[in-house]
Coordinates of N, CA and C in Angstrom, one line a residue:
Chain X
X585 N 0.8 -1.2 0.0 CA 0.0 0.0 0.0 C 0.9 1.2 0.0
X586 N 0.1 2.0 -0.2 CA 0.8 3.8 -0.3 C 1.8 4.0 1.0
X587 N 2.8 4.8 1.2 CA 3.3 5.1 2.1 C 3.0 6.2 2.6
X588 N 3.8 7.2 4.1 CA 3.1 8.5 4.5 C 3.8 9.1 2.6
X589 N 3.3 10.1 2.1 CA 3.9 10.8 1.0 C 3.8 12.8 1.5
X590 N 4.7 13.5 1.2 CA 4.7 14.5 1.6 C 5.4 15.3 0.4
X591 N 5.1 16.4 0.5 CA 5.2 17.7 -0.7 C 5.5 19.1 -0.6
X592 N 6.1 19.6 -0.9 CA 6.8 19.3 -2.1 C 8.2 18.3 -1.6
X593 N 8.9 17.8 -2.4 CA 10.1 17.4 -1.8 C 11.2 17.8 -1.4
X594 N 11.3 19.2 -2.7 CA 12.3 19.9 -2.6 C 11.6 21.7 -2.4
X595 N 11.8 22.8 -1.3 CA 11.7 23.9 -1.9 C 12.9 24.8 -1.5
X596 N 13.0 25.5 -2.6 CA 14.1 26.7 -2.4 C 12.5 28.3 -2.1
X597 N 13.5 28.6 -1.1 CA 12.9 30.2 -1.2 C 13.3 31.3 -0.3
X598 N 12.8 32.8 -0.5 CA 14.1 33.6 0.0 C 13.6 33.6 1.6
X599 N 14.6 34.3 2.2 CA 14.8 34.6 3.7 C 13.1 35.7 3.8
X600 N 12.1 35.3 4.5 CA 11.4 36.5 4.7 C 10.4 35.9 4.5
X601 N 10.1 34.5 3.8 CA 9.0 34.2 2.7 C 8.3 33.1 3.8
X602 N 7.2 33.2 3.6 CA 6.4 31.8 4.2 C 6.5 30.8 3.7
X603 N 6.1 29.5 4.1 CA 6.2 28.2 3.4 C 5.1 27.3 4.4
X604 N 4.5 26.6 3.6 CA 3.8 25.4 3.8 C 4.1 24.0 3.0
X605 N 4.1 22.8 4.1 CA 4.7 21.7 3.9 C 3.4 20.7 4.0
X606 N 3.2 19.7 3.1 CA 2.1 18.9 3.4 C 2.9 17.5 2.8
X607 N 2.1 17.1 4.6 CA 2.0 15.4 4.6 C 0.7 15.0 4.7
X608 N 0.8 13.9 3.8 CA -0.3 12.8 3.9 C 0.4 11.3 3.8
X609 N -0.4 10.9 5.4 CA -0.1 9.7 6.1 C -0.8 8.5 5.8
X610 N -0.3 7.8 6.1 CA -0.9 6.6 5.4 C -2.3 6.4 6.3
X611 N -3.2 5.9 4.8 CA -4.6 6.1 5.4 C -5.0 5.1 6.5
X612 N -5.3 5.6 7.3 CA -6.2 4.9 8.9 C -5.7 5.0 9.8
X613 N -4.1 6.3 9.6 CA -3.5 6.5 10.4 C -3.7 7.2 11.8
X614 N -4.0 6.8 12.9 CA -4.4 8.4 13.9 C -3.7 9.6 14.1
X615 N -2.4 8.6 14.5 CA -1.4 9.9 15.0 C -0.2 10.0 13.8
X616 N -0.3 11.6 13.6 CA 0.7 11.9 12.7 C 1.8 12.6 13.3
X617 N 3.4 12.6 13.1 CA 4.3 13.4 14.0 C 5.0 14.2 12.5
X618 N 5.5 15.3 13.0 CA 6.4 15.9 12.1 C 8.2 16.2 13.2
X619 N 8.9 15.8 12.2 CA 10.3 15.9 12.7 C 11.1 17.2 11.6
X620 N 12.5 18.0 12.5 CA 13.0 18.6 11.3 C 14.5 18.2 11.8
X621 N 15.2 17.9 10.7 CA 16.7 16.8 10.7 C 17.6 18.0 9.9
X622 N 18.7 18.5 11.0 CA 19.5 19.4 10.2 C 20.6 18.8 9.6
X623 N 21.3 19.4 8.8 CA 22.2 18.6 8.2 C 23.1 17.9 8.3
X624 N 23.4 16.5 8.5 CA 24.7 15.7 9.4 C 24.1 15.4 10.7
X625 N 22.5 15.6 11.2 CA 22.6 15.5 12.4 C 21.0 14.9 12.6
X626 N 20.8 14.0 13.7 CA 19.6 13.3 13.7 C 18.6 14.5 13.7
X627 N 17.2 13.5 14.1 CA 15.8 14.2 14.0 C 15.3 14.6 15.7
X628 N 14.7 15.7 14.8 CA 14.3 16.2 16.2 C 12.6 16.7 16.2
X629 N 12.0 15.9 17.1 CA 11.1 15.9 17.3 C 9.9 17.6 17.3
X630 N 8.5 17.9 16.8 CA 8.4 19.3 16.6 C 7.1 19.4 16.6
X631 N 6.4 18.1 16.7 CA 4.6 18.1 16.8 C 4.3 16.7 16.4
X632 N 3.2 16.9 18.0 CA 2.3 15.1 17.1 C 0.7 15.7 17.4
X633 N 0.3 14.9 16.5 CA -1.2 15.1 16.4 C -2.0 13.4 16.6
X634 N -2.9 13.7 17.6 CA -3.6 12.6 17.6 C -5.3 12.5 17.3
X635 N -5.4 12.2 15.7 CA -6.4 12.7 15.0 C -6.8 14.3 14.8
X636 N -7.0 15.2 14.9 CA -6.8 16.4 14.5 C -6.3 17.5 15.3
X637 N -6.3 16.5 16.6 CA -5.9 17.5 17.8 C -4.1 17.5 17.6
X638 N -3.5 18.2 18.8 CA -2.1 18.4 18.8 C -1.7 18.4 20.5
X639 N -1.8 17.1 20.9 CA -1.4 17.5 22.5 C -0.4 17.9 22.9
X640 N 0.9 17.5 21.6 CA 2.3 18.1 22.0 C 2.6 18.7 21.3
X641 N 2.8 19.8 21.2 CA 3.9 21.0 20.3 C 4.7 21.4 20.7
X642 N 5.4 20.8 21.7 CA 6.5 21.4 22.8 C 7.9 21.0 21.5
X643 N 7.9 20.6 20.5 CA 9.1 21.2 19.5 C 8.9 21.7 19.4
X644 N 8.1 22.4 18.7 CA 8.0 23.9 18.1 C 8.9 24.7 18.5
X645 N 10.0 25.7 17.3 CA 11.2 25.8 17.6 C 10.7 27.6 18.0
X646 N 10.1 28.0 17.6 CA 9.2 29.5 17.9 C 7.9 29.7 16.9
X647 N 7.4 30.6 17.3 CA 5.6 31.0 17.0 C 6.0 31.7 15.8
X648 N 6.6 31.1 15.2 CA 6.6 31.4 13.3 C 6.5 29.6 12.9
X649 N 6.4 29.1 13.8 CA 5.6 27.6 13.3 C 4.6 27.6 13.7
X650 N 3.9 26.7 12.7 CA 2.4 26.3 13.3 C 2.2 25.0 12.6
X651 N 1.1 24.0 13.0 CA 0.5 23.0 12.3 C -1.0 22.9 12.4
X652 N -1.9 21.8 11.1 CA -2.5 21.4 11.9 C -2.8 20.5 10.6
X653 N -3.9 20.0 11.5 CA -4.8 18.7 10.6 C -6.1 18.4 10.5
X654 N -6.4 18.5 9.4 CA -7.7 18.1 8.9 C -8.1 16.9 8.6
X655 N -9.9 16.5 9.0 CA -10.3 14.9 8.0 C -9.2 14.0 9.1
X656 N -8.5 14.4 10.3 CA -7.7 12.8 10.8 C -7.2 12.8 9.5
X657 N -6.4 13.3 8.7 CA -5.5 12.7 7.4 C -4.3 14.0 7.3
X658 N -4.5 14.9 6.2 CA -3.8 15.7 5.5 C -3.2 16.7 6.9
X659 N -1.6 16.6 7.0 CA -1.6 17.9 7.4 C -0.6 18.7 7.1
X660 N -0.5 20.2 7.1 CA 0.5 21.2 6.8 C 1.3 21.8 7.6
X661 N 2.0 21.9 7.7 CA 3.3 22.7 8.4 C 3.2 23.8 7.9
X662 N 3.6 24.8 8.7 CA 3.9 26.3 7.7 C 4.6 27.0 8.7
X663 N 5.6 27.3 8.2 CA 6.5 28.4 8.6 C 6.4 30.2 8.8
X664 N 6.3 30.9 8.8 CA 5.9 32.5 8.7 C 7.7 32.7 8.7
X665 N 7.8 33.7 7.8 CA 8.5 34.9 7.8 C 10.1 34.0 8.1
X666 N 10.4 32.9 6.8 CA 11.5 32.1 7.8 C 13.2 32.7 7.3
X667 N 13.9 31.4 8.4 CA 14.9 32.5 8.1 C 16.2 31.2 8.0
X668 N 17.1 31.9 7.5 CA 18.2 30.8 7.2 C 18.3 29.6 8.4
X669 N 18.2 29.5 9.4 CA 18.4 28.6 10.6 C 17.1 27.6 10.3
X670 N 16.3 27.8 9.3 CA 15.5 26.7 9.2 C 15.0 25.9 8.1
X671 N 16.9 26.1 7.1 CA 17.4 25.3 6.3 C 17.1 23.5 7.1
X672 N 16.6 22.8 6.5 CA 16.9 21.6 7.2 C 15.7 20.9 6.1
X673 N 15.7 19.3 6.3 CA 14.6 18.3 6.1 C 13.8 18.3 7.0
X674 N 12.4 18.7 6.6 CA 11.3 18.5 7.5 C 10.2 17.0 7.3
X675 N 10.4 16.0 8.1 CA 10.2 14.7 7.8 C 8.4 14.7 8.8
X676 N 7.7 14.1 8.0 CA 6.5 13.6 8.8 C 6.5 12.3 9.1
X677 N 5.5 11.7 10.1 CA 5.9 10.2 10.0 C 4.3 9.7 10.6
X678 N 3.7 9.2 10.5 CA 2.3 8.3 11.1 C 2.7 6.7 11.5
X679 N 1.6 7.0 12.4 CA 1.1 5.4 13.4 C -0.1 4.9 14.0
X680 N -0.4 4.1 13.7 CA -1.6 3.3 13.3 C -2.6 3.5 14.6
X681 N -1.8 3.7 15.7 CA -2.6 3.6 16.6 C -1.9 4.9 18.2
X682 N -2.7 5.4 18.8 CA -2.1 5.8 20.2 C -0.9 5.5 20.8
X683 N -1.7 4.0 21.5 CA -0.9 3.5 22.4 C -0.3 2.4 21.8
X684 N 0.4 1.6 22.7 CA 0.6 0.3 22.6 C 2.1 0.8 21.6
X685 N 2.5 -0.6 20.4 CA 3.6 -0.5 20.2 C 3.8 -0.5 19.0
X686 N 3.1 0.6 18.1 CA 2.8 0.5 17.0 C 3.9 1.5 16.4
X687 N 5.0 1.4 15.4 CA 6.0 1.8 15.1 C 5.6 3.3 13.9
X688 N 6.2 4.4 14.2 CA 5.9 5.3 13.2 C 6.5 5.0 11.5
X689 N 6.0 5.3 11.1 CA 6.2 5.2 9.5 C 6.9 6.1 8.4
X690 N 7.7 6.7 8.2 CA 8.4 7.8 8.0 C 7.8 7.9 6.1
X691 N 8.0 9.2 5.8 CA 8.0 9.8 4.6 C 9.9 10.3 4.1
X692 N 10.0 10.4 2.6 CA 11.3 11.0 2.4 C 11.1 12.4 3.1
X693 N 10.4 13.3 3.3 CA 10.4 14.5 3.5 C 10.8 16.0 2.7
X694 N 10.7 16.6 3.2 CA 10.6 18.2 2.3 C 12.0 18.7 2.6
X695 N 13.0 18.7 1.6 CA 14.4 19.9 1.5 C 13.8 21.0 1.5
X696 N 14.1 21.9 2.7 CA 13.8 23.3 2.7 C 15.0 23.8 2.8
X697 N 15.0 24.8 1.9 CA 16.4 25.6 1.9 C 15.9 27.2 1.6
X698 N 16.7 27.7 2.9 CA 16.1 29.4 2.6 C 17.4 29.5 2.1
X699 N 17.3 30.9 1.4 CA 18.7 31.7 0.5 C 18.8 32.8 1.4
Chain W
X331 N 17.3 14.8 25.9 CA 18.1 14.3 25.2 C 18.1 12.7 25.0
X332 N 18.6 12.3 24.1 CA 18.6 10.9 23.9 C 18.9 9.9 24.6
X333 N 17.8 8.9 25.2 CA 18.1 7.7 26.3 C 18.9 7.0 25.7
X334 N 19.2 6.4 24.7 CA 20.2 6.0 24.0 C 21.4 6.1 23.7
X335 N 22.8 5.4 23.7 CA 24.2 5.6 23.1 C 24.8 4.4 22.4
X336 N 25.3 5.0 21.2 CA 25.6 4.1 19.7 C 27.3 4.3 19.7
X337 N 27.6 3.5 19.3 CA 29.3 3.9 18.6 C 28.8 5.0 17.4
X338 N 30.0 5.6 17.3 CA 29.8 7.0 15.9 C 29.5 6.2 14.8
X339 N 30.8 4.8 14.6 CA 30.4 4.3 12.9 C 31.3 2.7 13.2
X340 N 30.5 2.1 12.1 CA 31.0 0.5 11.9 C 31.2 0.4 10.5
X341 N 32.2 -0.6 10.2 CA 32.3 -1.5 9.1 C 32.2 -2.8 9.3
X342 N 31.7 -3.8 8.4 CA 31.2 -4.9 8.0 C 31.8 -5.5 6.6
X343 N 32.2 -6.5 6.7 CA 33.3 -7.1 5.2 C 31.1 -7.4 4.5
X344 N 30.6 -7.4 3.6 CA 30.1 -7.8 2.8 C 29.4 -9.4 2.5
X345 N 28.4 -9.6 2.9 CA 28.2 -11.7 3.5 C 28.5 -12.0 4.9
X346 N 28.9 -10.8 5.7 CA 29.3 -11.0 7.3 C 28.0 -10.7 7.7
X347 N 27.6 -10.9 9.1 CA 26.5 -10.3 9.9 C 27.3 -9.5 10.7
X348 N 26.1 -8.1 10.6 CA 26.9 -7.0 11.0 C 26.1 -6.4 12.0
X349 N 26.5 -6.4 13.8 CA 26.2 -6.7 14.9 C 26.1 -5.3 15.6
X350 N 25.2 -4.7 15.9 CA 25.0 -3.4 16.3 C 24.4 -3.1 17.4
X351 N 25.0 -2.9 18.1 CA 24.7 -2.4 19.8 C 24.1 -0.9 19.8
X352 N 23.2 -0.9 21.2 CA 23.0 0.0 21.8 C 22.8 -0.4 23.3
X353 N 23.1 1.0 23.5 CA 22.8 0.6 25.6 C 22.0 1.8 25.9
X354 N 20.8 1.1 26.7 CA 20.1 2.4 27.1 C 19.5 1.6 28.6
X355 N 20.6 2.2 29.1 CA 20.5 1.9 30.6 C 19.4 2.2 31.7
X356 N 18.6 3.7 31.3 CA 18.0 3.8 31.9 C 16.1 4.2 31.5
X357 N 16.0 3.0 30.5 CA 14.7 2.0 29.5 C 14.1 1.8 30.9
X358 N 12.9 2.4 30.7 CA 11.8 2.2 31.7 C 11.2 0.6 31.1
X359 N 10.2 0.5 32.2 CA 9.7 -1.1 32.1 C 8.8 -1.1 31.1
X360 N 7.9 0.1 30.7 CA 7.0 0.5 29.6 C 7.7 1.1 28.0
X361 N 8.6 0.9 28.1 CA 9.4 1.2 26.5 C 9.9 0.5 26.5
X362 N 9.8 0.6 24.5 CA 9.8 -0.8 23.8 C 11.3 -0.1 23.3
X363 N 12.0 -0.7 22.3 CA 13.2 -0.6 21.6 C 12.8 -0.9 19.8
X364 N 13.1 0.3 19.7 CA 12.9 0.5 18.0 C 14.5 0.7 17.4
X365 N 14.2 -0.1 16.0 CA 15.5 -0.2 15.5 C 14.6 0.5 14.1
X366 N 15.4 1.8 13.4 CA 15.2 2.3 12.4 C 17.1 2.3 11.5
X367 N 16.6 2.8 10.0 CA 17.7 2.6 9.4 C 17.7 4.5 8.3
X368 N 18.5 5.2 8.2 CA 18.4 6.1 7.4 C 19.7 5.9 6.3
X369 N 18.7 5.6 5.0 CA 19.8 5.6 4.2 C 19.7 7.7 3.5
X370 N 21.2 7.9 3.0 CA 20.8 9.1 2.2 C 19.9 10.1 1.2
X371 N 19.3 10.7 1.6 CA 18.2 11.4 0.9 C 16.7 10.7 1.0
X372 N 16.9 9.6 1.9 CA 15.6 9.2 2.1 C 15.0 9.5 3.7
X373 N 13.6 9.1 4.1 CA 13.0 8.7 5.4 C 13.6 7.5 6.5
X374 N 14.0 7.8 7.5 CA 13.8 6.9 8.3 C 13.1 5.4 8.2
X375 N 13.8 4.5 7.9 CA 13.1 3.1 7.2 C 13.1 2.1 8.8
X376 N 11.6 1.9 9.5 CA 11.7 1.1 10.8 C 12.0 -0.1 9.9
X377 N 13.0 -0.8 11.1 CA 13.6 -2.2 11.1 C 12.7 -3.5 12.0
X378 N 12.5 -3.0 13.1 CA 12.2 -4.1 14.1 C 12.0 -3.2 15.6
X379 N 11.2 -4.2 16.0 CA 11.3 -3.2 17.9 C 11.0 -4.4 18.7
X380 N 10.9 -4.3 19.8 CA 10.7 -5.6 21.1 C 10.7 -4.7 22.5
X381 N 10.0 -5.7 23.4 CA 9.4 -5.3 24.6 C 10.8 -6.4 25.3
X382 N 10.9 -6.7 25.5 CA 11.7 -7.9 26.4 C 12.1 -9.2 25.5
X383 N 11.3 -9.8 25.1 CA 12.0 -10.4 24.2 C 12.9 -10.9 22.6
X384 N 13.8 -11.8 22.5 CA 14.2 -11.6 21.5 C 13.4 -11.7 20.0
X385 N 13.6 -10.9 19.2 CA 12.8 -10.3 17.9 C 13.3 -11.0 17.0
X386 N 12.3 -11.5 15.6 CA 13.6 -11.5 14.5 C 12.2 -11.9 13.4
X387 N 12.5 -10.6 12.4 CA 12.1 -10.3 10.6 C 12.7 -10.9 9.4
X388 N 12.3 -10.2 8.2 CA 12.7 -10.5 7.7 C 14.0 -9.7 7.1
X389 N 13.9 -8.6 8.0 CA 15.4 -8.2 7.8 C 16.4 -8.0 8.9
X390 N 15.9 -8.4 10.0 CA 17.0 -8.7 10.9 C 16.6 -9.1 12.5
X391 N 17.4 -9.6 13.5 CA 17.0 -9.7 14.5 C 17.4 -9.0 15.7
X392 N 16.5 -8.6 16.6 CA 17.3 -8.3 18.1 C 16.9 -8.9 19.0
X393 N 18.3 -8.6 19.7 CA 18.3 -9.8 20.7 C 18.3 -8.1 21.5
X394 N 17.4 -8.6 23.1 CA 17.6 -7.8 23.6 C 17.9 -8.3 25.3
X395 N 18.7 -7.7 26.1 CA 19.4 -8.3 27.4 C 17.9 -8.2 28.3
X396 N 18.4 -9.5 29.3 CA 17.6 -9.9 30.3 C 17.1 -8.7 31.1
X397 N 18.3 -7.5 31.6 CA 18.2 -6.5 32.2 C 17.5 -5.5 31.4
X398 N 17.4 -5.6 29.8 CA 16.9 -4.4 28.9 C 18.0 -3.2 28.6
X399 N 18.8 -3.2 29.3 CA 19.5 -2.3 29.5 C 20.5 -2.2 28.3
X400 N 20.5 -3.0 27.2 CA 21.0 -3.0 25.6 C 20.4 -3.9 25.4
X401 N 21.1 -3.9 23.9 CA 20.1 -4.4 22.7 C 20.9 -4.6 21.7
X402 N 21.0 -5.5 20.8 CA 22.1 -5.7 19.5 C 21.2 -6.0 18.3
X403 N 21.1 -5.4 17.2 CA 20.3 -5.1 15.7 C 21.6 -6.3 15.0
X404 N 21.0 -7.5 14.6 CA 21.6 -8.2 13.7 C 21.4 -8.6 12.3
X405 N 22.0 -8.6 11.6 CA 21.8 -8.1 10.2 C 22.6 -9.7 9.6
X406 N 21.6 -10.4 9.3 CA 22.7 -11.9 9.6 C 23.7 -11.9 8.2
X407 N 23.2 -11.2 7.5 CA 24.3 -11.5 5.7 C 23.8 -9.9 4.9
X408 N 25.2 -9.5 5.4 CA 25.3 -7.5 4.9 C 25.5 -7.6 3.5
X409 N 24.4 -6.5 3.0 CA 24.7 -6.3 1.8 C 25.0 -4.9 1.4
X410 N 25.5 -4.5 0.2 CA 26.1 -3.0 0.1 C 25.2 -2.3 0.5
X411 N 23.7 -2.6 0.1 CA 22.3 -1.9 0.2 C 21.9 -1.6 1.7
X412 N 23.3 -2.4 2.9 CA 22.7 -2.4 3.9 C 23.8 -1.1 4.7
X413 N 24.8 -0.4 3.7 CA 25.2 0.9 4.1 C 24.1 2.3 4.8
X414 N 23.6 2.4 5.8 CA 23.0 3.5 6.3 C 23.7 3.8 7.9
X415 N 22.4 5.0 8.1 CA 22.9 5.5 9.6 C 21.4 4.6 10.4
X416 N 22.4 3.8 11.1 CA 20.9 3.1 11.9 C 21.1 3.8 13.3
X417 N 19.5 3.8 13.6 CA 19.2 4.8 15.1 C 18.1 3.3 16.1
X418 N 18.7 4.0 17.5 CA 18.1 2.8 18.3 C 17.3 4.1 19.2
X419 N 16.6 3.4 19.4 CA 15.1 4.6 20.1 C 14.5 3.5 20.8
X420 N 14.2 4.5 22.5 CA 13.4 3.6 23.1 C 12.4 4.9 23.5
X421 N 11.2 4.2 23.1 CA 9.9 5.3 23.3 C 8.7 4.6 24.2
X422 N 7.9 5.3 24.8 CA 7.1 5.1 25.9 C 5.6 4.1 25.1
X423 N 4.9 3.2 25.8 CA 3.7 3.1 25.0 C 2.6 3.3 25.2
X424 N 2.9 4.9 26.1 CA 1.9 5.9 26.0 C 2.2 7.5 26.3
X425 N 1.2 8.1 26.5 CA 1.5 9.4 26.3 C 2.0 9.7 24.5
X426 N 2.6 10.8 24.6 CA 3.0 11.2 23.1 C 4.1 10.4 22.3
X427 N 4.2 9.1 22.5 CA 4.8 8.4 22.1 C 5.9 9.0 20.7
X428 N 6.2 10.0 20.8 CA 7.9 10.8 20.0 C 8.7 10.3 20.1
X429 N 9.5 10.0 19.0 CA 10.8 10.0 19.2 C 11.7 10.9 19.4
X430 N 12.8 10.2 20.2 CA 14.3 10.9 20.6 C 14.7 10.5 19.7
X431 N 16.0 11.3 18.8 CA 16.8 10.2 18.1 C 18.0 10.9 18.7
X432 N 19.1 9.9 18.3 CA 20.4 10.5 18.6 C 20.9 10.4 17.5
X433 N 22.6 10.2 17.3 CA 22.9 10.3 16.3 C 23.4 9.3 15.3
X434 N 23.1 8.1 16.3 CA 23.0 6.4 14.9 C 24.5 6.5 15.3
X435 N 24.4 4.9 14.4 CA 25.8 4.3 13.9 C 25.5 4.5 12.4
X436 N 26.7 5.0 11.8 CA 27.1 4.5 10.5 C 27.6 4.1 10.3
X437 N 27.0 2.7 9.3 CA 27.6 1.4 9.2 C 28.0 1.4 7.6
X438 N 28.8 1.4 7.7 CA 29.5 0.9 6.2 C 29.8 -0.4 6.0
X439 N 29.0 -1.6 4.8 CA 29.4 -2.8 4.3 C 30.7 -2.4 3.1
X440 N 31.0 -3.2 3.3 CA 32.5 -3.0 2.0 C 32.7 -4.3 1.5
X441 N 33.1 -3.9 0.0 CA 32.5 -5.3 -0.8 C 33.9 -5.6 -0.1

């Protein structure tokens, strides 16, 4: 079946500019997480959603991030007004269920590169 | 910060099984042990995970210690395709169940 898939894969854009990132998780998924992995260096955790709510956003690196999610499926990241320091891959990932020991599922994720 | 610690990087001769530790000493009784694999320019690819007992897929097995306190990702016959940075994660199975990652072993097979 489909995997999580996310979009665009690649964006370039200037220092100042907004950006929106969308994942879509594999269907029947509840909880979706988004991670952002700087370069050379693991992932770091930045929001999970469990069905459209968001109990954790304690990554969120400042209030020029936001997320959310619609339908339990589709959701978008979006940056405001960003700025070189948030050059990085922004990776989503889904899991099938809450609790218990259900392993998250990763996407290639979005190259974001400000100029 | 990361409950986990990895060596920086491994090699493996090619047809060897290529034996990969972590120690996470202080793995509560309710987390499980996830083995993920990141090859370049891709996602995070899950491997395998376990609660206490020893695991084993179709792509590899863990064995994990009596105490929990490590865990070894076995890869019984390495292939070039099995070059990435593997990450060992132990996450809760409840609450916001996130991952920590750290920063993996890179494992290099060599023909």
């Amino acid at each position: 079946g489909a995997g999580v898939s996310q979009s665009p894969s690649n964006k370039v854009t200037e220092k100042g500019k907004d950006v929106e990132l969308r994942c879509d998780p594999i269907s029947g998924h509840t909880a979706l997480y988004w991670y952002r992995q700087r370069l050379g260096q693991g992932l770091e955790f930045l929001i999970y959603f469990q069905g459209n709510s968001a109990p954790d956003k304690s990554g969120l690196p400042s209030d020029r991030f936001s997320a959310e999610r619609t339908g339990e499926s589709v959701s978008t990241l979006t940056i405001q007004r960003t700025q070189q320091e948030d050059s990085a891959v922004y990776l989503c990932a889904s899991s099938s269920a809450q609790g218990g020991n259900q392993p998250q599922h990763f996407g290639d994720g979005t190259r974001l590169s400000i100029l | 910060d990361a409950k986990t610690t990895q060596p920086t990087s491994m090699d493996c001769a090619e047809g060897r099984a290529a034996n990969l530790p972590c120690n996470h000493s202080t793995i509560s009784g309710n987390e499980y042990v996830y083995w993920y694999r990141q090859i370049h320019s891709q996602g995070p690819q899950y491997i395998i995970h376990g609660l206490k007992n020893n695991e084993t897929n179709e792509m590899a097995s863990l064995i994990i210690t009596e105490d929990r306190k490590s865990s070894t990702l076995i890869l019984p016959h390495a292939t070039l395709r099995d070059t990435a940075v593997y990450y060992c994660i132990v996450s809760r199975s409840s609450g916001t169940y996130k991952y920590i990652f750290g920063t993996g072993t890179r494992l290099k097979v060599l023909a």
